[in-house]
CSV table of C-alpha atoms and ligand atoms in Angstrom, one decimal:
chain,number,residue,atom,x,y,z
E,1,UNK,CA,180.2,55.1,-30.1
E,2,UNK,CA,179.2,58.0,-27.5
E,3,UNK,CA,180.0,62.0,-27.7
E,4,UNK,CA,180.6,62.6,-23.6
E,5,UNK,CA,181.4,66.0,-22.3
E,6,UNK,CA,183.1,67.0,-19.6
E,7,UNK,CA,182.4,70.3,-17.7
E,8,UNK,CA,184.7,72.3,-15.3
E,9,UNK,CA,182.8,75.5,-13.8
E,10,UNK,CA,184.1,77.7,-11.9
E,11,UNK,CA,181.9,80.9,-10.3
E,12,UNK,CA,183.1,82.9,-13.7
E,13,UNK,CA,184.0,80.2,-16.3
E,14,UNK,CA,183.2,77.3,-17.4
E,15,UNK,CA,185.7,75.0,-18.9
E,16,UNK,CA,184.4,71.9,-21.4
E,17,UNK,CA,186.2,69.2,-23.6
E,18,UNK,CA,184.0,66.9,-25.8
E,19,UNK,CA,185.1,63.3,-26.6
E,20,UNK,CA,184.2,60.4,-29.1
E,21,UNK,CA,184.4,57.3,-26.6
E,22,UNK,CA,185.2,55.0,-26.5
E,23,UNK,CA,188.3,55.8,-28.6
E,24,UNK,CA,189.3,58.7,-26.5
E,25,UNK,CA,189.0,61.3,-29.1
E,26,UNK,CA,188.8,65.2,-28.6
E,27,UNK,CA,186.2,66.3,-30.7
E,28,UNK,CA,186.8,70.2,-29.4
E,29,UNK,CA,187.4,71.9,-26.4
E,30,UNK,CA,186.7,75.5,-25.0
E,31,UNK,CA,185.4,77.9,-22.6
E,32,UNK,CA,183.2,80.5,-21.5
E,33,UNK,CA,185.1,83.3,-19.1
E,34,UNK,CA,183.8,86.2,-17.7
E,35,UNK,CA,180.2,84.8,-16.6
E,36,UNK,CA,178.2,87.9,-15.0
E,37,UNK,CA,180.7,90.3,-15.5
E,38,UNK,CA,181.4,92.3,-18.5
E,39,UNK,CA,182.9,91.6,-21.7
E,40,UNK,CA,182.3,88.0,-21.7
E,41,UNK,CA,184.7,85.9,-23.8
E,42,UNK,CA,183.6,82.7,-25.0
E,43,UNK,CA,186.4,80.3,-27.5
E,44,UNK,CA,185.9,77.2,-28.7
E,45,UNK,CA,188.8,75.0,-30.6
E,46,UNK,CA,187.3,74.0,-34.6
E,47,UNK,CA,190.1,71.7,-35.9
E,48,UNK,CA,192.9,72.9,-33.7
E,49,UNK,CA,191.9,76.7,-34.3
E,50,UNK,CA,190.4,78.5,-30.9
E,51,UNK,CA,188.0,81.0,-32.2
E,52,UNK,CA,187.2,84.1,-29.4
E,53,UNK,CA,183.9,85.9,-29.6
E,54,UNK,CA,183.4,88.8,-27.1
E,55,UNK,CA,179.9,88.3,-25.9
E,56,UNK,CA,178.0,89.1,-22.9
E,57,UNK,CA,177.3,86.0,-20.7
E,58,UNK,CA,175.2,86.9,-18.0
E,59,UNK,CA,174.8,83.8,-16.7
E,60,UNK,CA,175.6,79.9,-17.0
E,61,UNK,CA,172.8,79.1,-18.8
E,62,UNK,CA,173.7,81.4,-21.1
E,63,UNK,CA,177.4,79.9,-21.5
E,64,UNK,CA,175.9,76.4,-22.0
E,65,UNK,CA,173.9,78.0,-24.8
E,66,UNK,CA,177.1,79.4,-26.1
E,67,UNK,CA,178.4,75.8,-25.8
E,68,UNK,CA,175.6,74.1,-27.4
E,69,UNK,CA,175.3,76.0,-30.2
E,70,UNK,CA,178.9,76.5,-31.0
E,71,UNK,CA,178.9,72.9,-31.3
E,72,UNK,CA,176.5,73.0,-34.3
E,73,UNK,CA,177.9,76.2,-35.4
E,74,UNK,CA,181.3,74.8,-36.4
E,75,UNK,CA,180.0,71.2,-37.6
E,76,UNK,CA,181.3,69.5,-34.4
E,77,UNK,CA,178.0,68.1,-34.2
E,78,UNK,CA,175.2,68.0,-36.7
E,79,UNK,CA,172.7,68.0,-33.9
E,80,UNK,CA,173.3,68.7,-30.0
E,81,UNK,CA,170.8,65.4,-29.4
E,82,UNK,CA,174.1,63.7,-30.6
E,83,UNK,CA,175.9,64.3,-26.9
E,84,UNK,CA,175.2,60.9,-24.9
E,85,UNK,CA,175.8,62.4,-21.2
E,86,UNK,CA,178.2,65.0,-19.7
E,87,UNK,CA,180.5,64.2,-16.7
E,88,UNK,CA,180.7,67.6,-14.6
E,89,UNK,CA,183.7,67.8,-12.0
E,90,UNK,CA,182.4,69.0,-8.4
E,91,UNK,CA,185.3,69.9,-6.1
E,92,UNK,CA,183.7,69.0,-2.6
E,93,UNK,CA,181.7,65.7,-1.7
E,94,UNK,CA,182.3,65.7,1.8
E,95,UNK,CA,182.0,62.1,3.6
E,96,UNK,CA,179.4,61.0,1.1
E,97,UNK,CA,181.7,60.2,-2.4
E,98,UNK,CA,184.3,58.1,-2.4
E,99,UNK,CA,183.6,57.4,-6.4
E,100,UNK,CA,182.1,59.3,-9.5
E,101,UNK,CA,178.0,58.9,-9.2
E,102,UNK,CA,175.0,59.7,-11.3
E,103,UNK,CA,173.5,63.0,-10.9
E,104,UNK,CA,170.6,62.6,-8.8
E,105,UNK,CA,168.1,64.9,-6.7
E,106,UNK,CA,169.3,63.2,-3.8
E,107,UNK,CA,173.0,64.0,-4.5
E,108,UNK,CA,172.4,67.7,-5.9
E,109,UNK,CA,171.1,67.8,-2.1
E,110,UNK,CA,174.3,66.6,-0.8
E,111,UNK,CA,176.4,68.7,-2.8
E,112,UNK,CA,174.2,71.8,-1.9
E,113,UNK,CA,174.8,70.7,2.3
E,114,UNK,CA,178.6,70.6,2.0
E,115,UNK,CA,178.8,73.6,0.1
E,116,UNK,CA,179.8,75.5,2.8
E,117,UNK,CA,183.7,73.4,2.7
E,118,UNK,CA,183.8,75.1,-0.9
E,119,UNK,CA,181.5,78.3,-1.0
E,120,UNK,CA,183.0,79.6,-4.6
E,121,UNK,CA,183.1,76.3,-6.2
E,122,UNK,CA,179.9,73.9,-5.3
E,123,UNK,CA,177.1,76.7,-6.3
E,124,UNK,CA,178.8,77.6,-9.5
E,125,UNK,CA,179.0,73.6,-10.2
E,126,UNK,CA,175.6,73.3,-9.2
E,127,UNK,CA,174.3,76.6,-11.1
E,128,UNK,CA,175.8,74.9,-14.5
E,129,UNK,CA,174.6,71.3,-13.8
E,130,UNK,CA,170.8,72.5,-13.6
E,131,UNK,CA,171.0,74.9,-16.6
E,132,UNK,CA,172.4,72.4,-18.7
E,133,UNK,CA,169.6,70.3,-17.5
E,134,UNK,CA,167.0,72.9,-18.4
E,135,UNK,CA,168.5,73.2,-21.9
E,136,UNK,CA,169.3,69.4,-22.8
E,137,UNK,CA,166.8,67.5,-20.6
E,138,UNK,CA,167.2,64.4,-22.5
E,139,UNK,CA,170.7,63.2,-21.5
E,140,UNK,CA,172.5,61.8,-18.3
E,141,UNK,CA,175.0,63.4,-15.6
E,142,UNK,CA,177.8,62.4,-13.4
E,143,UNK,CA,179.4,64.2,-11.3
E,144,UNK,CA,182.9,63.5,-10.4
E,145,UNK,CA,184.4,64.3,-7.1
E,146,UNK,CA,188.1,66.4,-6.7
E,147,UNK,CA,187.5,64.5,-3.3
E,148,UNK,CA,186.5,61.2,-3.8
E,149,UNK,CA,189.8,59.7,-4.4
E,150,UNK,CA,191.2,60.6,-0.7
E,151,UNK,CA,188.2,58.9,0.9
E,152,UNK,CA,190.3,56.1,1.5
E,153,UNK,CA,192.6,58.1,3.8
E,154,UNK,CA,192.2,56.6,7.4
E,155,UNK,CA,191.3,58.5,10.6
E,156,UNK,CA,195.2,58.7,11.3
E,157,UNK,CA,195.6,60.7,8.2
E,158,UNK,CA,192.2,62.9,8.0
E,159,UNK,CA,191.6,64.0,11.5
E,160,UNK,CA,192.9,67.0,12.7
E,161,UNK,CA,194.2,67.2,16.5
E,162,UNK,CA,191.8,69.1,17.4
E,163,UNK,CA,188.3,68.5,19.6
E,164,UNK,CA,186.8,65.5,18.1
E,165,UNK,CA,183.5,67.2,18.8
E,166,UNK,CA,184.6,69.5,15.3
E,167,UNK,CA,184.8,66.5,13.2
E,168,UNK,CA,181.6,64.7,14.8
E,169,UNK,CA,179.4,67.6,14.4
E,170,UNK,CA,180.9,69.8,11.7
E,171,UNK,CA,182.6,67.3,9.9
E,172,UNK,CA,186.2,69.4,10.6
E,173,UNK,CA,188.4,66.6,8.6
E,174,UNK,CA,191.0,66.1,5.8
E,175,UNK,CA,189.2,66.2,2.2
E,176,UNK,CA,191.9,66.8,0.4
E,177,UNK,CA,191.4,68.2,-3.4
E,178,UNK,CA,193.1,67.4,-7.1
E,179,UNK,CA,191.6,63.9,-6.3
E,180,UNK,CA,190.8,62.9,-10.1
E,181,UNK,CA,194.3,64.1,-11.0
E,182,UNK,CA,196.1,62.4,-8.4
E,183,UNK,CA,194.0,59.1,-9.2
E,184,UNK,CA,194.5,59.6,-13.2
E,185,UNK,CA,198.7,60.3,-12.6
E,186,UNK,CA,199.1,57.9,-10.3
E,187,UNK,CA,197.1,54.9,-12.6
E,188,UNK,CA,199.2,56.3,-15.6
E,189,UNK,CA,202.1,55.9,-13.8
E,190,UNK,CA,201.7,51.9,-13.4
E,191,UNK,CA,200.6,51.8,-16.8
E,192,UNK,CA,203.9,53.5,-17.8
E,193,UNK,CA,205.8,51.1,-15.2
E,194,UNK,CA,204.1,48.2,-17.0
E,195,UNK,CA,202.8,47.5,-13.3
E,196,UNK,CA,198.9,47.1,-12.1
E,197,UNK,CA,198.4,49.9,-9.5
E,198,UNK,CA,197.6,47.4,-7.2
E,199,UNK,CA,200.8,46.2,-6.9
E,200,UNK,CA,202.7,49.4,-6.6
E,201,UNK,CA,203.4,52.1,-4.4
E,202,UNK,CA,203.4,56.0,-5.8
E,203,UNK,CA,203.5,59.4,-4.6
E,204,UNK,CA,202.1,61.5,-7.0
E,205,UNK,CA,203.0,65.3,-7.3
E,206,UNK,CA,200.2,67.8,-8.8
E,207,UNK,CA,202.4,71.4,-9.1
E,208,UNK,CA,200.2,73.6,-10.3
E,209,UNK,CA,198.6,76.8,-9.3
E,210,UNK,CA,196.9,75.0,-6.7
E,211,UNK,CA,199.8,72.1,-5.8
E,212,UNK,CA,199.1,68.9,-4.0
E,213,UNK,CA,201.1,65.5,-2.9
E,214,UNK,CA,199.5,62.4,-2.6
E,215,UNK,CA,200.7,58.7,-1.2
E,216,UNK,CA,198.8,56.4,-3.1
E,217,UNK,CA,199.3,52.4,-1.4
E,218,UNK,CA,198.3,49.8,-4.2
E,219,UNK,CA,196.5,52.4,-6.0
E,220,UNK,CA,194.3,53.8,-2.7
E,221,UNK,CA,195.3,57.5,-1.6
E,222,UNK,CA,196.1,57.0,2.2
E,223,UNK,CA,197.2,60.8,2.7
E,224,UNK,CA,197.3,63.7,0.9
E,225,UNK,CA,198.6,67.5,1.8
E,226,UNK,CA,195.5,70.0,0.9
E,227,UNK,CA,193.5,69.6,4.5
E,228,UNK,CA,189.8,70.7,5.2
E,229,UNK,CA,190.0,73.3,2.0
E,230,UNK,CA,192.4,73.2,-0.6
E,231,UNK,CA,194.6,75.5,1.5
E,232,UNK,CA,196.4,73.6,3.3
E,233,UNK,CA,199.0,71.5,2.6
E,234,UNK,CA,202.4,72.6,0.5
E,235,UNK,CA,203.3,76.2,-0.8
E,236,UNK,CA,201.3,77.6,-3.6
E,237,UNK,CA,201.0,80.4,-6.2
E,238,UNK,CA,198.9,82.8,-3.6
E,239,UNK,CA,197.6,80.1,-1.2
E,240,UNK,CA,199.9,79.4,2.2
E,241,UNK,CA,199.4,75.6,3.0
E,242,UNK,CA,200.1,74.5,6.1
E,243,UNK,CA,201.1,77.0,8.6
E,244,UNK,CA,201.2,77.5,12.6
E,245,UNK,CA,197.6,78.2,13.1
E,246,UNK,CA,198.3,81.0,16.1
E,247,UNK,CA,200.2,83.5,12.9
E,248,UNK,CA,196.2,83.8,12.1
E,249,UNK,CA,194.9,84.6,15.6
E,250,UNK,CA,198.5,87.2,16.1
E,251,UNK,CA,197.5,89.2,13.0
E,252,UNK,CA,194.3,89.2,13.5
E,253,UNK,CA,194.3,90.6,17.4
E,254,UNK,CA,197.3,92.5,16.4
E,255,UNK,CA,195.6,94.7,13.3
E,256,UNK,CA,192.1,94.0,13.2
E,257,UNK,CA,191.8,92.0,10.5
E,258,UNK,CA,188.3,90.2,9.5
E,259,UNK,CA,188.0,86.5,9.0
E,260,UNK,CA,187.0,87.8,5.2
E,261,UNK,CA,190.7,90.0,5.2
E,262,UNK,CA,192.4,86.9,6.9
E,263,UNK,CA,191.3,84.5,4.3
E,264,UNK,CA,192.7,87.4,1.4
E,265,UNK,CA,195.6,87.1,3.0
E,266,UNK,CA,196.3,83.0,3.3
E,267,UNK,CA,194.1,82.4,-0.3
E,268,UNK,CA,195.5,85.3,-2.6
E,269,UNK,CA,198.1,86.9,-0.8
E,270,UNK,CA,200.7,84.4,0.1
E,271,UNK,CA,202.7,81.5,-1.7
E,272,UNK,CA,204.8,82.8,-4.0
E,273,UNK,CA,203.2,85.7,-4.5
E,274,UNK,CA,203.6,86.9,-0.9
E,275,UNK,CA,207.1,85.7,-0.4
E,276,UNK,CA,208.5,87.0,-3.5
E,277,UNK,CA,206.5,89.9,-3.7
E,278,UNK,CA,206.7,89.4,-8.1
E,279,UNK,CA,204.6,87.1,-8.8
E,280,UNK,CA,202.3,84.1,-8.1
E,281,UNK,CA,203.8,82.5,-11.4
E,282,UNK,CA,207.0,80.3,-11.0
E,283,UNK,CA,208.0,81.4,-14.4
E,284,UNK,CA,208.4,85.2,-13.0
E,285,UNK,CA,209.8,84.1,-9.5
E,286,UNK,CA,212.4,81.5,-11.8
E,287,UNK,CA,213.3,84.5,-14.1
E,288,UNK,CA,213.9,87.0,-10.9
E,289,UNK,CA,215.3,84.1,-9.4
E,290,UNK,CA,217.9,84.0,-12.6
E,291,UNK,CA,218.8,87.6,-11.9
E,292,UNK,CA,220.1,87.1,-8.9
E,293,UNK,CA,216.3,88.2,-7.0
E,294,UNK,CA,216.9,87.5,-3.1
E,295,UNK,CA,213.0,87.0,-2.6
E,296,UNK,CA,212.7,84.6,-5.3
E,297,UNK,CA,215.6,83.0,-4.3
E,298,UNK,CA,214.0,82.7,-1.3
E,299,UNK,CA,210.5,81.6,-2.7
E,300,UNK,CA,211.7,78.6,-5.1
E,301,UNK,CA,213.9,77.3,-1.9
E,302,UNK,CA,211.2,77.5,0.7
E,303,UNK,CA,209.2,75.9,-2.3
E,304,UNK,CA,211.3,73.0,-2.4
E,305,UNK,CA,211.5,72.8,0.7
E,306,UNK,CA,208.0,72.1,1.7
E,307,UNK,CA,207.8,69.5,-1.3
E,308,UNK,CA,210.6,67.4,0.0
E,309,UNK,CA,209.5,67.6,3.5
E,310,UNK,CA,206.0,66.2,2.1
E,311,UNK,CA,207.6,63.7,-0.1
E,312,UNK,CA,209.6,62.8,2.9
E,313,UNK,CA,207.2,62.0,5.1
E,314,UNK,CA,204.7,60.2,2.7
E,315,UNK,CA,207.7,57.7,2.0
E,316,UNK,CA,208.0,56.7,5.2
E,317,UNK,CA,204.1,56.4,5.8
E,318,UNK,CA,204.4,54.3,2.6
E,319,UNK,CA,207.2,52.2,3.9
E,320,UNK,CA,208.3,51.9,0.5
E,321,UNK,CA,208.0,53.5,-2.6
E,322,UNK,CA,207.8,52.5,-6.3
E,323,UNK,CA,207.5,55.5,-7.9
E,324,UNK,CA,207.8,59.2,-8.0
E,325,UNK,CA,205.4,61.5,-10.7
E,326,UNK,CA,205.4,64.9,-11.6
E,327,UNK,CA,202.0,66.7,-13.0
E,328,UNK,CA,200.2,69.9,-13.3
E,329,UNK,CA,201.8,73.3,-15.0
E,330,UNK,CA,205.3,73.1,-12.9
E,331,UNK,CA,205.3,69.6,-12.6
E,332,UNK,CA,205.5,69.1,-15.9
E,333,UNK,CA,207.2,72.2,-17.6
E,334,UNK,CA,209.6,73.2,-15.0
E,335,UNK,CA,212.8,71.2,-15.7
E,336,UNK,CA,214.3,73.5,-12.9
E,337,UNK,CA,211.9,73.0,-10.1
E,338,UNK,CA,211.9,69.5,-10.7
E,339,UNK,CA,215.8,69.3,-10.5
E,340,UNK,CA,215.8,70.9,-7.2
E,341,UNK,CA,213.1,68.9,-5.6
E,342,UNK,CA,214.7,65.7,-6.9
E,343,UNK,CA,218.2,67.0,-6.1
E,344,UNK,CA,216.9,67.6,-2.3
E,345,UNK,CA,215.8,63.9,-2.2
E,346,UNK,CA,217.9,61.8,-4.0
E,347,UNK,CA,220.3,61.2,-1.2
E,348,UNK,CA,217.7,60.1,1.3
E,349,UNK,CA,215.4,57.7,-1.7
E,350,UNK,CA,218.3,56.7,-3.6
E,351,UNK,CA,217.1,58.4,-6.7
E,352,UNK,CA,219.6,58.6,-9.6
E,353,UNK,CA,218.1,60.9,-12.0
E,354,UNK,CA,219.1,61.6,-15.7
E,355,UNK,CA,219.3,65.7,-15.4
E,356,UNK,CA,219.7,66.3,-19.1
E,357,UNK,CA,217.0,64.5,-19.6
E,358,UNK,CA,214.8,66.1,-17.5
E,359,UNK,CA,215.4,69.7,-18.8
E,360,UNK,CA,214.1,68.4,-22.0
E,361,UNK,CA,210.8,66.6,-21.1
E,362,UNK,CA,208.0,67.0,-23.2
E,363,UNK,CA,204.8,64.6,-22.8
E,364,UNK,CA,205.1,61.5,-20.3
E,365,UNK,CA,208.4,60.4,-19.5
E,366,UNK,CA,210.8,58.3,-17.2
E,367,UNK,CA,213.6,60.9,-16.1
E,368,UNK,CA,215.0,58.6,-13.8
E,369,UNK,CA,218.2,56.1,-14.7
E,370,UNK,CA,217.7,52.5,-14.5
E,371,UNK,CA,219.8,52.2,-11.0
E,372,UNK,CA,217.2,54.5,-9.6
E,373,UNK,CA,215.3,52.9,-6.4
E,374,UNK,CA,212.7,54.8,-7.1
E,375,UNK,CA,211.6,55.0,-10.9
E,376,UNK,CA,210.9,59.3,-11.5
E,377,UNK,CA,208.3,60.0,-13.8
E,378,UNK,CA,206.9,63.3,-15.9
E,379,UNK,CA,202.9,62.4,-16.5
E,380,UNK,CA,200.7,65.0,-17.6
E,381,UNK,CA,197.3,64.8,-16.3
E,382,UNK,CA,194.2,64.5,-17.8
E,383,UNK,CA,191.4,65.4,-15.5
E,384,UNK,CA,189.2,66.0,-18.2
E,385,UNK,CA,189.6,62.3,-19.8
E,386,UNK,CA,189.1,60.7,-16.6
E,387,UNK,CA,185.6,62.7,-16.0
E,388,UNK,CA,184.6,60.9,-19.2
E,389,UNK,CA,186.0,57.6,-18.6
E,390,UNK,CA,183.9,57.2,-15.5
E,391,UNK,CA,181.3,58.6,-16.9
E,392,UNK,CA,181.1,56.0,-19.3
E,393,UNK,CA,181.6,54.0,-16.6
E,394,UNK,CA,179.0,54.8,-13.8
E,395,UNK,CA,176.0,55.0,-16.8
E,396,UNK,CA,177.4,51.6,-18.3
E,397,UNK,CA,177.9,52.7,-21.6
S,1,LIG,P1,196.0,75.7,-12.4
S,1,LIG,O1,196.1,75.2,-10.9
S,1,LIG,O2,195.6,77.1,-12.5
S,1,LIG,O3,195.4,74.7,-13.3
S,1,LIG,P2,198.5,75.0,-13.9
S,1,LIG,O4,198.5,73.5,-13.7
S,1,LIG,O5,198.2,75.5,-15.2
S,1,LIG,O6,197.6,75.7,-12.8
S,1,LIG,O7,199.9,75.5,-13.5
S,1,LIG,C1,200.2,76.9,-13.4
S,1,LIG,C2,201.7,77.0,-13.0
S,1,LIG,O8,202.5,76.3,-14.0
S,1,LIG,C3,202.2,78.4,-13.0
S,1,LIG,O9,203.0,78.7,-11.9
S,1,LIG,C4,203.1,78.5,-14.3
S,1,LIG,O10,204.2,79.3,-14.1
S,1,LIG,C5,203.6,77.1,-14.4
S,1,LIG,N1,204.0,76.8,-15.8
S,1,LIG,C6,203.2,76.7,-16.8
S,1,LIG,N2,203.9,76.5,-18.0
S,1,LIG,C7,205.2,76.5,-17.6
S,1,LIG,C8,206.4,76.3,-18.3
S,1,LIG,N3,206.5,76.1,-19.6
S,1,LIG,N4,207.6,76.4,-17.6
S,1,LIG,C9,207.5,76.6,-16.3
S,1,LIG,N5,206.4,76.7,-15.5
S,1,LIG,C10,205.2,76.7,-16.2
């Protein structure tokens, strides 16, 4: 028996779920917010409670301190010598990952060189990795890429049309992002399907904040829509995905904007947010939408839209298609975006969908009928059980 625990950081939180493997259990989970800023918040979860102490965290050393000792604090541990090893996600790994690995010098150097594809989230990753280090030296790392996954993409799908000089010296390319979601959904799926992965084709649909569609063949991702950065790709909360680059270089010329005002713009000012002008939440876009909003009428169709165009195009690259699955916060709460989404394809993939069934989904479930000819599927991810399992798996325990 092992105590693993995973660790999401961001530049001003950091997110952390501890498990008993190998049975899979969540011991407690929590999180540090407001690193380096003031009025820090830090809450841990003590048998199903979340208990919130305002506190100042100056930096991430200080929120793994807050981690460790909360740990002990509440009894979840008796001792923090009890954690085995800690799995820490790490958005960007370039060319170099196409699996989880053991926290190395020689990696941390890696992750430091393509830092530049993911300026706000590879420091903060790296920041937290070395002061856990410093205040647990004893146990072992892994990092676990958002990217990895993809790196079985080929060229066709990754390079851009663009000078090939940008992807042989600046490594210009598709990355994609979501990568641990996308594997863990789409493995669940087969599970679910009774199927090995191998032997079936999925396109998985991560709807959250930051959205993402992959076309996993036989369990290998061969495309995926977030690009170069995790802006590309499908319509999000704030973020634009894929656009006709020459809007950037109009608006730019046209008012002056800086590259640092352009990327506001595509990154926190568009998606929903910017079409609808309400909201980057679907839930306030869906209740304008309810009251007859034009905008957010406009927002959850050009929403659609883009989904089913992706969809569309990912079932033909697949040739065929076993399944369909829905994750992330609208992908697994929003009964109505899903019906629209499955409503715009059902014609073209032959899906036959039970629709009362899908506006009451809770937890994984198949909201497809039997005479579907492709089996539709709810699965809610788990990103933070599948930085443990490999874990596990990369130290051999
Ligand atoms: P993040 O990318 O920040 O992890 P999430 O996966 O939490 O995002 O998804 C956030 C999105 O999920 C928001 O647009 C939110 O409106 C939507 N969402 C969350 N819960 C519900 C719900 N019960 N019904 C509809 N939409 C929901």
């Amino acid at each position: 028996m092992s105590k693993i625990i995973a660790i999401n950081s961001g530049s001003s939180s950091l997110k952390f779920t501890l498990y008993q493997m190998p049975e899979e259990i969540v011991l407690t989970s929590g999180q540090a917010e407001r690193i380096g800023l003031e009025r820090g918040v830090f809450t841990i979860s003590v048998k199903g409670k979340k208990i919130s102490t305002e506190v100042d965290i100056p930096n991430h050393k200080k929120a793994i301190e807050l981690m460790l000792d909360g740990l002990v604090k509440y009894h979840i541990v008796s001792d923090i010598s009890e954690i085995t090893a800690a799995g820490h996600r790490i958005v960007q790994g370039g060319i170099y990952y196409s699996d989880s690995v053991k926290a190395t010098d020689e990696v941390v150097e890696r992750i430091e060189e393509v830092s530049d594809l993911a300026p706000l989230h590879n420091p903060a990753h790296l920041v937290c990795f070395k002061a856990f280090k410093e205040v647990l030296p004893s146990i072992e790392h892994v990092f676990v890429f958002d990217t990895a996954f993809h790196q079985t993409m080929g060229p066709e799908s990754y390079i851009y049309p663009l000078p090939y000089e940008w992807y042989k010296e600046h490594a210009i390319r598709k990355y994609g992002a979501h990568g641990t979601s996308h594997k863990y959904v789409s493995q669940r799926t087969a599970e679910l399907m009774d199927k090995k992965c191998e032997d079936v084709n999925i396109i998985t649909m991560h709807l959250g904040n930051g959205a993402s569609i992959s076309a996993v063949k036989g369990g290998r991702c061969i495309n995926t829509s977030m690009g170069l950065t995790p802006l590309g790709g499908i319509m999000m909360g704030t973020r634009c995905g894929d656009i006709d680059p020459s809007i950037v270089i109009y608006m730019m010329k046209k008012y002056g904007y800086s590259a640092e005002e352009m990327d506001t713009y595509l990154n926190k000012k568009s998606g929903m947010l910017g079409v609808s002008g309400i909201s980057s939440d679907s839930r306030d876009v869906s209740n304008a939408a309810k009251e007859g909003n034009e905008r957010a009428l406009l927002t959850n169709a050009i929403y659609t839209n883009r989904i089913i165009n992706t969809v569309g195009g990912y079932y033909c690259q697949l040739g065929h298609v076993d399944a369909l699955a829905f994750t992330a916060g609208i992908g697994e709460h929003s009964a109505e975006t899903r019906e629209d989404i499955l409503k715009g394809l059902q014609e073209a993939l032959g899906l036959s969908i039970d629709y009362e069934l899908n506006k009451s989904v809770h937890g994984e479930c198949l909201i497809s009928k039997p005479d579907s000819r492709i089996a539709v599927y709810v699965v809610p991810t788990n990103e933070e059980l599948a930085i443990v399992r490999d874990t596990i798996e990369v130290l051999g325990l």
